[in-house]
Short mmCIF file of C-alpha atoms in Angstrom, two decimals:
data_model
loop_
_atom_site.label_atom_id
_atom_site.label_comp_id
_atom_site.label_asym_id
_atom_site.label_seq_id
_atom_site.Cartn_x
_atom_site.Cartn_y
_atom_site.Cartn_z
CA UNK S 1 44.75 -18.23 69.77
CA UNK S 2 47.51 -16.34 71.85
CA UNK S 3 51.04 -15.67 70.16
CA UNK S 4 54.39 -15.09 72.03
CA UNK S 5 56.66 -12.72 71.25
CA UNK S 6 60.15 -13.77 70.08
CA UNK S 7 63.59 -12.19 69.10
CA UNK S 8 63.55 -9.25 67.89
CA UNK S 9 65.10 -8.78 64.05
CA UNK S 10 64.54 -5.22 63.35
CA UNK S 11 64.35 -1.96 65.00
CA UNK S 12 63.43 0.97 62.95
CA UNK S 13 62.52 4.17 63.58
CA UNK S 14 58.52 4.21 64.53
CA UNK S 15 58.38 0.05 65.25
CA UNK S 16 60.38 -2.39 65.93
CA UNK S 17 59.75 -6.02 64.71
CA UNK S 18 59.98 -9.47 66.76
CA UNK S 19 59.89 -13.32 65.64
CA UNK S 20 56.13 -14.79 66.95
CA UNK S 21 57.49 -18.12 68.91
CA UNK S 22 56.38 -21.71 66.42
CA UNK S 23 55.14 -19.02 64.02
CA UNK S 24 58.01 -18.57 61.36
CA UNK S 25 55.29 -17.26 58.73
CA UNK S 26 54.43 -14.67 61.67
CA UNK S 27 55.55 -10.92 62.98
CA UNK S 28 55.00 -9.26 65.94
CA UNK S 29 55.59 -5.81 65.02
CA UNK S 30 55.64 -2.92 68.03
CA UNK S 31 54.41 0.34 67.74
CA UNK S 32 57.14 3.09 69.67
CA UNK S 33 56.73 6.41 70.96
CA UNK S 34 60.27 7.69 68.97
CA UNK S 35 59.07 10.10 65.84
CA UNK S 36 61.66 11.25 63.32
CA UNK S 37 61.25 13.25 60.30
CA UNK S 38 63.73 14.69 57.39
CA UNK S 39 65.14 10.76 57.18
CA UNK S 40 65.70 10.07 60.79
CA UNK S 41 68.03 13.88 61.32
CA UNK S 42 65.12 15.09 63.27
CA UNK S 43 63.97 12.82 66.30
CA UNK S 44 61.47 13.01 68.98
CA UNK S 45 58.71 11.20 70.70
CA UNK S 46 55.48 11.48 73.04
CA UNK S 47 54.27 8.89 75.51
CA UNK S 48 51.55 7.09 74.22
CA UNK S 49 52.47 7.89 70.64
CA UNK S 50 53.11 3.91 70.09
CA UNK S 51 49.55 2.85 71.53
CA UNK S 52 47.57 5.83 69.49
CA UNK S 53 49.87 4.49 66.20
CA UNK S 54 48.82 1.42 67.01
CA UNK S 55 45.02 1.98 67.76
CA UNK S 56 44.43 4.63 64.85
CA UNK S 57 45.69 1.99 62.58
CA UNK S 58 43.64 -0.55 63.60
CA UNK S 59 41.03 1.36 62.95
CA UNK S 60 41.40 2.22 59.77
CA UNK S 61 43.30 -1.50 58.85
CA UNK S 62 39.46 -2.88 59.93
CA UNK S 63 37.60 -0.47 58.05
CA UNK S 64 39.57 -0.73 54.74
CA UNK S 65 39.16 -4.64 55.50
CA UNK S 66 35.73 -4.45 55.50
CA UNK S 67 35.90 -2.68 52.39
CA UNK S 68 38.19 -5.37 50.47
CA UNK S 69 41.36 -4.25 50.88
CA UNK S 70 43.35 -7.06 52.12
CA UNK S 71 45.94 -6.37 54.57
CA UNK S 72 48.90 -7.74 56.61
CA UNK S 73 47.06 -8.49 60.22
CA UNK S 74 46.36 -11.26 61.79
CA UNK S 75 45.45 -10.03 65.57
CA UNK S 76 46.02 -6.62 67.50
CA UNK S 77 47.88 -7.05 70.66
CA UNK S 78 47.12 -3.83 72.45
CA UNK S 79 48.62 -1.48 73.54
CA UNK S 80 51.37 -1.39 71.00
CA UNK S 81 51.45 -4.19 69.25
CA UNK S 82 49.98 -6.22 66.31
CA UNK S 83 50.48 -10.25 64.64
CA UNK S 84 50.58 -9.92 60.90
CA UNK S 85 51.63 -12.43 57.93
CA UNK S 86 55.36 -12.25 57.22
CA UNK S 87 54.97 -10.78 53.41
CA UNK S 88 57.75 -10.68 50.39
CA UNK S 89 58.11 -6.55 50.64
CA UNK S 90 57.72 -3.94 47.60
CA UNK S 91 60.35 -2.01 47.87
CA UNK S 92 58.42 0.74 46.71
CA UNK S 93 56.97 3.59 49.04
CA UNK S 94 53.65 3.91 47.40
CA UNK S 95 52.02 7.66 48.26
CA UNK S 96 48.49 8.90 46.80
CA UNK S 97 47.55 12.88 46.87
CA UNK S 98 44.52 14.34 46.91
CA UNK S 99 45.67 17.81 47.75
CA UNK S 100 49.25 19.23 46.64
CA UNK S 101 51.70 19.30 49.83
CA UNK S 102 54.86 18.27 51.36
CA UNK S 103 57.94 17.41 48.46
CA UNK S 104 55.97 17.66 45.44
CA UNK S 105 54.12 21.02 46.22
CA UNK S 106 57.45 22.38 46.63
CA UNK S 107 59.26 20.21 43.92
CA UNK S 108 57.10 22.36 41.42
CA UNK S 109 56.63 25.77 42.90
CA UNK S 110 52.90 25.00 43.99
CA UNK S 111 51.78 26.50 46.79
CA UNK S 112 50.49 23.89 49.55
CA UNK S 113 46.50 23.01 49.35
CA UNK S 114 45.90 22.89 45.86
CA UNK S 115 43.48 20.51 45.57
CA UNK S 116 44.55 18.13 42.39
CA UNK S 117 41.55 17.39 39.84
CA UNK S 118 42.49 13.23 40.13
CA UNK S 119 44.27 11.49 43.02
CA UNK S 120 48.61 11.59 42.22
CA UNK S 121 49.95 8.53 42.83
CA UNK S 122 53.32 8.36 43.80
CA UNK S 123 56.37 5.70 43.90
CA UNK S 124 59.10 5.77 46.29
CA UNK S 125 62.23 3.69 45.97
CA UNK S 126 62.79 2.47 49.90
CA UNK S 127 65.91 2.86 50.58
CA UNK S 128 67.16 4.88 54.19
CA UNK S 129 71.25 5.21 53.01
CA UNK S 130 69.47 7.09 49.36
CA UNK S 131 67.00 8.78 51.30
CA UNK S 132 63.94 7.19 49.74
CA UNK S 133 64.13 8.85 46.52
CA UNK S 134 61.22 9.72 43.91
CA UNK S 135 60.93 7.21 40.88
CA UNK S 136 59.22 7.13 37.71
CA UNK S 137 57.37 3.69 36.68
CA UNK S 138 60.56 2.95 34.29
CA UNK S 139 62.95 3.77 37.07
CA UNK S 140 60.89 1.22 39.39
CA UNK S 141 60.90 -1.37 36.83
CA UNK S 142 65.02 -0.64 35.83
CA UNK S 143 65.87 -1.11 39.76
CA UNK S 144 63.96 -4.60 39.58
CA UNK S 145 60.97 -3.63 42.49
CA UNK S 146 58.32 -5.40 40.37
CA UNK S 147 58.67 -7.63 37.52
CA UNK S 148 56.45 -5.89 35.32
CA UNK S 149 54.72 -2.91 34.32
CA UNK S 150 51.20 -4.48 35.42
CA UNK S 151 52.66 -4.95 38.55
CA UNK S 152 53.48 -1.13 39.16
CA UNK S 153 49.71 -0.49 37.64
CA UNK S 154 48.32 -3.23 40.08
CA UNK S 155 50.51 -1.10 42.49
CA UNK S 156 48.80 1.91 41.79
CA UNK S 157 45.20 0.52 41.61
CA UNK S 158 45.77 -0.88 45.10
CA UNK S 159 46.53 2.39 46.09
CA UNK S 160 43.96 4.21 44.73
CA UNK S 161 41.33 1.84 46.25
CA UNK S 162 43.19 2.40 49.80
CA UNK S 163 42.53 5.90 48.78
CA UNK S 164 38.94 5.86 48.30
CA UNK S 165 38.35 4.05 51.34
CA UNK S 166 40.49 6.47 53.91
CA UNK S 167 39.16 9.79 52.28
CA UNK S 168 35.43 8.88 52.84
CA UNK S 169 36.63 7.84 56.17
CA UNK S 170 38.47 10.74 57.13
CA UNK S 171 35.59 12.95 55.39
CA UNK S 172 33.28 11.64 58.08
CA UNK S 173 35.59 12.69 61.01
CA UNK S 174 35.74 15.77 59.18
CA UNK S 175 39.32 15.44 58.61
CA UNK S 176 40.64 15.89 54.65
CA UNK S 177 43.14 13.36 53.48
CA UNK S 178 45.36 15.50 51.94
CA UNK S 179 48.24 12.72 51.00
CA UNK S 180 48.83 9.36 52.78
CA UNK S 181 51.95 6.80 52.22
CA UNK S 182 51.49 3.07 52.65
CA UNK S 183 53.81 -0.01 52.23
CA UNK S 184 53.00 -3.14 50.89
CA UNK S 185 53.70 -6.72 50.09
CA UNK S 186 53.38 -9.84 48.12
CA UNK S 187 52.44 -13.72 50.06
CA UNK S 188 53.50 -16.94 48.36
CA UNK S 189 51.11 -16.36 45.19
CA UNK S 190 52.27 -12.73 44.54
CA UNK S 191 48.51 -11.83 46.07
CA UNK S 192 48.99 -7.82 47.75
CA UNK S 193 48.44 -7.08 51.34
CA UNK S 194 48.41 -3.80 52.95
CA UNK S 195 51.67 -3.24 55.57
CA UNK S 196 53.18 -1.50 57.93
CA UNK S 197 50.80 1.14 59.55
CA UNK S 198 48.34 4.32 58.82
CA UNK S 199 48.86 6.94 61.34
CA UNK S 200 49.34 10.80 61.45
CA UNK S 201 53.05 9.80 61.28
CA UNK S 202 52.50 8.57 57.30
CA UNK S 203 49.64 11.01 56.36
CA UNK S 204 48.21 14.52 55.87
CA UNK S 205 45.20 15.05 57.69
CA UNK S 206 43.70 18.59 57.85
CA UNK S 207 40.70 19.89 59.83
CA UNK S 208 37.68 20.60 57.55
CA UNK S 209 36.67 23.43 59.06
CA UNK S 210 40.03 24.86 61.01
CA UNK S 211 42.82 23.53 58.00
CA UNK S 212 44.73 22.83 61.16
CA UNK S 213 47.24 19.98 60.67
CA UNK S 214 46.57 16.95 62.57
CA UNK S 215 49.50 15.15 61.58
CA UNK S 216 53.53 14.58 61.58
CA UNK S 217 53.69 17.76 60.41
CA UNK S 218 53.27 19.54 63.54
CA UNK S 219 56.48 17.48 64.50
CA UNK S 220 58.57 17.94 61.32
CA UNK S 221 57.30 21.92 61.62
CA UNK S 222 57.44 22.55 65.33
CA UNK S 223 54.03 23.61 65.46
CA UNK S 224 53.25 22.28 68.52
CA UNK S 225 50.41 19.96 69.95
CA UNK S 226 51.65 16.67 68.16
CA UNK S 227 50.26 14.73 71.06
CA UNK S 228 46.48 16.33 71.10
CA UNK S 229 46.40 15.76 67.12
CA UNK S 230 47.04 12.57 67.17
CA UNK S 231 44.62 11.73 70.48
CA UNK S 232 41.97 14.46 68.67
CA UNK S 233 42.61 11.49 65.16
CA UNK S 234 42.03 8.57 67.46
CA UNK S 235 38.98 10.04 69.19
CA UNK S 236 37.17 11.30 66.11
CA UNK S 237 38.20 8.17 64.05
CA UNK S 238 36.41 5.37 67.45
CA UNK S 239 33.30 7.84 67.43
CA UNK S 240 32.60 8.01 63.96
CA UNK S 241 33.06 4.51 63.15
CA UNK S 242 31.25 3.61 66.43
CA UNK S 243 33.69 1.65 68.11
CA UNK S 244 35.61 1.28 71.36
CA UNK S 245 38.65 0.34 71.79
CA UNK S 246 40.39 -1.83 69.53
CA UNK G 1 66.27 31.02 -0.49
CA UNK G 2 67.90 33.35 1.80
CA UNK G 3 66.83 34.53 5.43
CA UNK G 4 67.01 37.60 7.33
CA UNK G 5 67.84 37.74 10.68
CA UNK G 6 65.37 40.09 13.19
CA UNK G 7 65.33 40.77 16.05
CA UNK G 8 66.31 39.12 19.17
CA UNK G 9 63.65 36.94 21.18
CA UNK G 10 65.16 35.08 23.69
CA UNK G 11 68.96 35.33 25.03
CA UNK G 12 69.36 31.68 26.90
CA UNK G 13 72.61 29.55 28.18
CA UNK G 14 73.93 28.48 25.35
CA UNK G 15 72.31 30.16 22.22
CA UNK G 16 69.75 32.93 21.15
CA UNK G 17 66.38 33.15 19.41
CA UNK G 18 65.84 35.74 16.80
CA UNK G 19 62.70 36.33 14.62
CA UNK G 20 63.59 35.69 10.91
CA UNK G 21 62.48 38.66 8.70
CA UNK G 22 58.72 38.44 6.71
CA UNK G 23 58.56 34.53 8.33
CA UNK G 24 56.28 34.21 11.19
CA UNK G 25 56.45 30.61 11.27
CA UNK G 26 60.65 30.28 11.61
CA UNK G 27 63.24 30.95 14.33
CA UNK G 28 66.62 32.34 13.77
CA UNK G 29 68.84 30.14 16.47
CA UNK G 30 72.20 31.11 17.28
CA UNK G 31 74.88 28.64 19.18
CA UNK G 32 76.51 30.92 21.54
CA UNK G 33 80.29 30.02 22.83
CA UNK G 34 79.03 30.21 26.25
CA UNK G 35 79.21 26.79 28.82
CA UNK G 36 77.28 26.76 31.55
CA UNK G 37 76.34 23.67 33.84
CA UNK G 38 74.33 23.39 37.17
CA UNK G 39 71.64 25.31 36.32
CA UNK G 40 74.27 28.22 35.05
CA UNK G 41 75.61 28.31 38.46
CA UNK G 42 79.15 27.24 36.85
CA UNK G 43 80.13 29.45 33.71
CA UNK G 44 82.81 29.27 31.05
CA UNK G 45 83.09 29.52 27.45
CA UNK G 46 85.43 28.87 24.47
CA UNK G 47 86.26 30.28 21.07
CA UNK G 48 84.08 28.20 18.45
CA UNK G 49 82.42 26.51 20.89
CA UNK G 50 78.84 27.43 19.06
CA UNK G 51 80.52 26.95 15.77
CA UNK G 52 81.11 23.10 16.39
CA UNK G 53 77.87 22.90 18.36
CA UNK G 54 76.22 24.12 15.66
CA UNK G 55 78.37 21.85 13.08
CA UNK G 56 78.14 18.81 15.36
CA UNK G 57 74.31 19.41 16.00
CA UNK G 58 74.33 19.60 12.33
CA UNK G 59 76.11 16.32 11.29
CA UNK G 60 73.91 14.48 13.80
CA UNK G 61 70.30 16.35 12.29
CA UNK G 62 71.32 15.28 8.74
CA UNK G 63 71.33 11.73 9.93
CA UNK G 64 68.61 11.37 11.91
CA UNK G 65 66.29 12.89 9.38
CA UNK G 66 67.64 10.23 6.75
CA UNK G 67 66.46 7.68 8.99
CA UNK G 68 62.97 8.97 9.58
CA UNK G 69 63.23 11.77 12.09
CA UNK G 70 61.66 14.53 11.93
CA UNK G 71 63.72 17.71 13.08
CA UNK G 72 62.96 21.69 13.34
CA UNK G 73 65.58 22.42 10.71
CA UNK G 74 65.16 24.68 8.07
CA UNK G 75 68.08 25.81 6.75
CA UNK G 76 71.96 25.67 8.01
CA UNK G 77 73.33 28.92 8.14
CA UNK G 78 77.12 28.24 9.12
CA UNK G 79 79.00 29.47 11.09
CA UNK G 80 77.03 29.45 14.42
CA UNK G 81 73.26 30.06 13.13
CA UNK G 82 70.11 27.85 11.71
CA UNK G 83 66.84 28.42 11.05
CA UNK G 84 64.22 26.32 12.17
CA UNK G 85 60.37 25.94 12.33
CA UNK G 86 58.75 27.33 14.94
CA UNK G 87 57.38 25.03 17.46
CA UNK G 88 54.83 24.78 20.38
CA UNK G 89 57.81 23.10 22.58
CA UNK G 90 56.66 20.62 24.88
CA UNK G 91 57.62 21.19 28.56
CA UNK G 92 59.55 17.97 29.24
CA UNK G 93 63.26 17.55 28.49
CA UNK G 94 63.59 13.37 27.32
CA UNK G 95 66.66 11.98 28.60
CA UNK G 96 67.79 8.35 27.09
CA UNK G 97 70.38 6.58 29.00
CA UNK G 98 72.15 3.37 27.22
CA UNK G 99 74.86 3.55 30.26
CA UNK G 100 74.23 5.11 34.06
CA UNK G 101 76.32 8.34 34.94
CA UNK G 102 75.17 11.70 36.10
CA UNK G 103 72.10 12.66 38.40
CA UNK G 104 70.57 9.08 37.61
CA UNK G 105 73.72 7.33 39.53
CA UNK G 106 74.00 9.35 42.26
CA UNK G 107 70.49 9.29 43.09
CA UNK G 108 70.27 5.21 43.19
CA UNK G 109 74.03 4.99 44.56
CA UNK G 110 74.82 3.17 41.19
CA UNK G 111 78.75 3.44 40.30
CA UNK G 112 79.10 5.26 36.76
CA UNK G 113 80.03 3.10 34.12
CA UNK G 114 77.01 0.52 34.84
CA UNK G 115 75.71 -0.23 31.30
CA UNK G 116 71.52 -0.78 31.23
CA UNK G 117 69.53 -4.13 30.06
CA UNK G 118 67.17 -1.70 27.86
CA UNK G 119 67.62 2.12 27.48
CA UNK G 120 65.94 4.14 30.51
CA UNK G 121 63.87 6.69 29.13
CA UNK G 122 63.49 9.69 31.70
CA UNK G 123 61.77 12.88 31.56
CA UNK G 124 62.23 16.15 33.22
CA UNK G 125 60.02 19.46 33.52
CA UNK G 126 61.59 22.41 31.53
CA UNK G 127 61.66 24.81 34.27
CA UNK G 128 64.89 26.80 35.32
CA UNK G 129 63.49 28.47 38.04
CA UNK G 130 63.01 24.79 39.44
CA UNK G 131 66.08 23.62 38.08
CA UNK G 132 64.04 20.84 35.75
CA UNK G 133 63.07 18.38 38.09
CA UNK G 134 62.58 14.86 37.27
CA UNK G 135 58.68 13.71 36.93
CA UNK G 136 57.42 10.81 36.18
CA UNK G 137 54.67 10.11 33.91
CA UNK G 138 51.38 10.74 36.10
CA UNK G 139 53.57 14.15 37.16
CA UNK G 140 53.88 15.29 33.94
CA UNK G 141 50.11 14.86 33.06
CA UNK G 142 49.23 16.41 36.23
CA UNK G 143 51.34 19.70 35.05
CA UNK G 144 49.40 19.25 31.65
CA UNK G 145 53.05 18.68 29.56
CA UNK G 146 51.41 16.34 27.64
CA UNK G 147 47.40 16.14 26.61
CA UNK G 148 47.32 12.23 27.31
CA UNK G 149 49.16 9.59 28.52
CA UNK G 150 49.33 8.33 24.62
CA UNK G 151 51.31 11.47 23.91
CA UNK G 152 54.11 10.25 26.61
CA UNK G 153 54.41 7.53 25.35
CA UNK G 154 55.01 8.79 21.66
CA UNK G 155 57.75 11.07 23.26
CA UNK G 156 59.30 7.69 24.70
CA UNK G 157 59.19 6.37 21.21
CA UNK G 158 60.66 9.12 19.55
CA UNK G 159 63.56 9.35 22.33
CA UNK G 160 63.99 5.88 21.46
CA UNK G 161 64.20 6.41 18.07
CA UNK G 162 66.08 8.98 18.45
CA UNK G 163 68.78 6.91 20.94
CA UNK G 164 68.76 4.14 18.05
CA UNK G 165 70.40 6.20 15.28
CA UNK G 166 72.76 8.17 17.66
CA UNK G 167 73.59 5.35 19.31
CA UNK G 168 75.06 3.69 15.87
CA UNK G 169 76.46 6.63 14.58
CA UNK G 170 78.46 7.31 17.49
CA UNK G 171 79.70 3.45 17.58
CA UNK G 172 81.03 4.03 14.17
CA UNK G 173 83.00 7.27 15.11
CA UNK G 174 84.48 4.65 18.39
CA UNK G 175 82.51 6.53 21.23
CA UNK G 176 79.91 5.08 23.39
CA UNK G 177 77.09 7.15 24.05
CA UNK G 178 76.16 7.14 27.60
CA UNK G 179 72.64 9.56 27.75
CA UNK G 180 71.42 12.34 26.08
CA UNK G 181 69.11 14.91 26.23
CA UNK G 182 66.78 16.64 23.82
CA UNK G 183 63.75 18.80 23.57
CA UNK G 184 60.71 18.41 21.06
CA UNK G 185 57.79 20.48 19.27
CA UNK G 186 54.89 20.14 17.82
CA UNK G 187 53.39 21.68 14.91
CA UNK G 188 49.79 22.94 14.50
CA UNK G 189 49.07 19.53 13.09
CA UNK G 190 50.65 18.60 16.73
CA UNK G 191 53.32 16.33 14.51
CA UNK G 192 56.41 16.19 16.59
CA UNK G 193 59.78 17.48 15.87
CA UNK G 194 63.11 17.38 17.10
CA UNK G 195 64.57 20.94 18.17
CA UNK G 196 67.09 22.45 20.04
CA UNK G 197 70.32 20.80 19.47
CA UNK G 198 72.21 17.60 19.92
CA UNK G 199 75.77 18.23 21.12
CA UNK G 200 78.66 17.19 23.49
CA UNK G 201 76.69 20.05 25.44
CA UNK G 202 73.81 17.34 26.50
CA UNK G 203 75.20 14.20 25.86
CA UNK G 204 77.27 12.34 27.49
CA UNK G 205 80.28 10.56 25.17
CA UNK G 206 83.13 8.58 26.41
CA UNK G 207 85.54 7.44 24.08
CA UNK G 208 85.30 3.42 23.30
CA UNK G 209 88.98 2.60 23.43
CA UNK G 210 90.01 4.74 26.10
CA UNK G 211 86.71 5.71 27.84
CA UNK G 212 87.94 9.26 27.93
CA UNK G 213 85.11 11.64 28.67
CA UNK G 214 84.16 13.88 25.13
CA UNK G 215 81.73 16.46 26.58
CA UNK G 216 80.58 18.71 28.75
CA UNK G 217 81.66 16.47 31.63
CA UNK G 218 85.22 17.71 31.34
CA UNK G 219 83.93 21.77 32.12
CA UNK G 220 81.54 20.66 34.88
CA UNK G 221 84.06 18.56 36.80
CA UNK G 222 87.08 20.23 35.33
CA UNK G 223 88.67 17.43 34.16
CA UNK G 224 90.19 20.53 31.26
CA UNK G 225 90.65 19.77 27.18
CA UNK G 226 86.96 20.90 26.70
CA UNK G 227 87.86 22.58 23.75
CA UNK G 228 89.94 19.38 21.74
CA UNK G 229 87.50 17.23 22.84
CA UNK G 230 84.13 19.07 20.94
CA UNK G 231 86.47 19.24 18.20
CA UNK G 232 87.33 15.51 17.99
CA UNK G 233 84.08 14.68 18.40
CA UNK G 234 83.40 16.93 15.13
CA UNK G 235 86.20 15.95 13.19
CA UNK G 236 84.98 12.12 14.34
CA UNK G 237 81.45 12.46 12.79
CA UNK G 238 82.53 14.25 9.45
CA UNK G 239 85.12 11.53 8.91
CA UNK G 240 82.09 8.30 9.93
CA UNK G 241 79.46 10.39 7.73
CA UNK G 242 81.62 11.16 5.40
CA UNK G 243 81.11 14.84 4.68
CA UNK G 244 83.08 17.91 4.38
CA UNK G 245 81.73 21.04 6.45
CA UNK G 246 78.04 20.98 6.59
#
């Protein structure tokens, strides 16, 4: 099966998104090299950064696959690129955190790196002109993202089981997930599917032994050596779950 | 029965604490004529101010305890003073909206004014130093606010309740209640109480005919007539309840 790229219909701020030719239940969505933080007022980029993106998630998308969490792909098109199912999405940033950082650590006072005793989970209303902005389950359900409360639970189950999957995974590189946010949306039959991407540009990954960030944060901080955490993620990810490329 | 005032405990925005003489178990609670509004940043004050508070809170206490609610009151000790139990206060302010205005609007870009299918029930963490941020429910269990998610959902109730009998007093006396605020107790029975006050200090109250603003609104955006309108919001809710000076 080979898919050809079409017209494109969005263009965001890490990917842009394209029509696949004869495929109108089809995306081709492209990885870039731009990264932005603080809702787009900081921008940047490394070459390379949209292959990495693009291979890092793969990665993980298989693994968490192979696990039972169903997700959006239907066929990587390296170096930057992926197929996936054109899904009905959540508007509804969901985020899950094992270890208190970021917004919330500083929303309460807490100093980053406090690990929590259960996994936070999170929700996010999308929306770039608000600025994303934190929501509680009644807020989510008063805007209309879900229809129901069991929706925003199923919401939150799905995200804990993504959880579970990319901390053991991480733990192995000896990387700790420290927070992670993923997008996701609903086929025909309301059935959930994983979207968008996992990279270093949507999670907190910190050395086990160093606590060196291997993540966005170097960007959004200026810390430096965004381009060698995000190859050192890659690298460690392909050895320890034995692959090649993908 | 008579009370003696001790000595102070707590000097706050808007009223004091006192211990009340030989009774370990109550609070002496003084409305103080101070305003203050974003986080005390903006300051003002008026003569009587905590006089009508302390009427207004009044008139409203009387009624919700004759419909079932359980408050902190003890005794009324006019003109600015009551005495109240002494509570273990929960750490969560519970904010009811009927109608969208204030930090809710703003924060989804929804025009003021936009009336909601069911009330929105909203809490926030009691902390000044943060400036009370907004949680949602698996925040405020991982601060430890509550012991369970049952108890959140009991303070949803009661804020419901609560919103249910303010809601129809205030239609009677022609003025729409918008949101409100209020903040609860527990006994050592860990029964729940209502405490604090209910005033045009944290509600909002627009007038139904005119939609003229009755609260503290009109000092935060200095829209001016703070004064009249506390008192026609008193002289309103003696005239619908049908009492003289309580």
């Amino acid at each position: 099966m080979s898919y050809k790229k079409g017209k494109e219909i969005y263009d965001g701020k890490a990917k842009k998104l394209f029509d696949v030719v004869g495929h109108p239940e089809l995306l081709w969505q492209e990885f870039k090299d731009s990264l932005t933080a603080f809702n787009a007022q900081k921008r940047g980029s490394f070459e390379q950064k949209g292959a990495l993106n693009r291979e890092i998630s793969a990665l993980l998308y298989e693994e968490l696959e192979s696990k039972g969490v169903t997700t959006h792909r239907v066929m990587e098109i390296p170096p930057t690129a992926i197929v996936t199912k054109k899904l009905d999405m959540v508007k509804l940033e969901v985020v899950v955190r094992n270890i208190l950082a970021g917004s919330t650590a500083k929303k309460f006072g807490i100093e980053e790196g406090k690990p929590l005793e259960a996994p936070l989970v999170e929700f996010y209303y999308k929306d770039d002109a608000l600025a994303d902005p934190f929501v509680s389950d009644d807020q989510a359900l008063m805007l209309k993202t879900v229809r129901s409360k069991a929706e925003l639970d199923e919401l939150r189950s799905f995200g804990l089981k993504v959880n579970e999957v990319l901390k053991s995974t991480m733990e192995r590189a000896g990387i700790d997930l420290v927070d992670f946010k993923i997008e996701v949306g609903r086929d025909a039959d309301r059935r959930l599917y994983l979207a968008d991407e996992i990279s270093p540009d949507c999670c907190r990954l910190w050395d086990k032994v160093t606590g060196q960030k291997m993540d966005k944060d170097r960007f959004r901080r200026d810390l430096g050596g965004v381009e060698e955490a995000y190859r050192e993620v890659c690298v460690r990810l392909k050895s320890t779950l034995k692959k090649g490329s993908v």
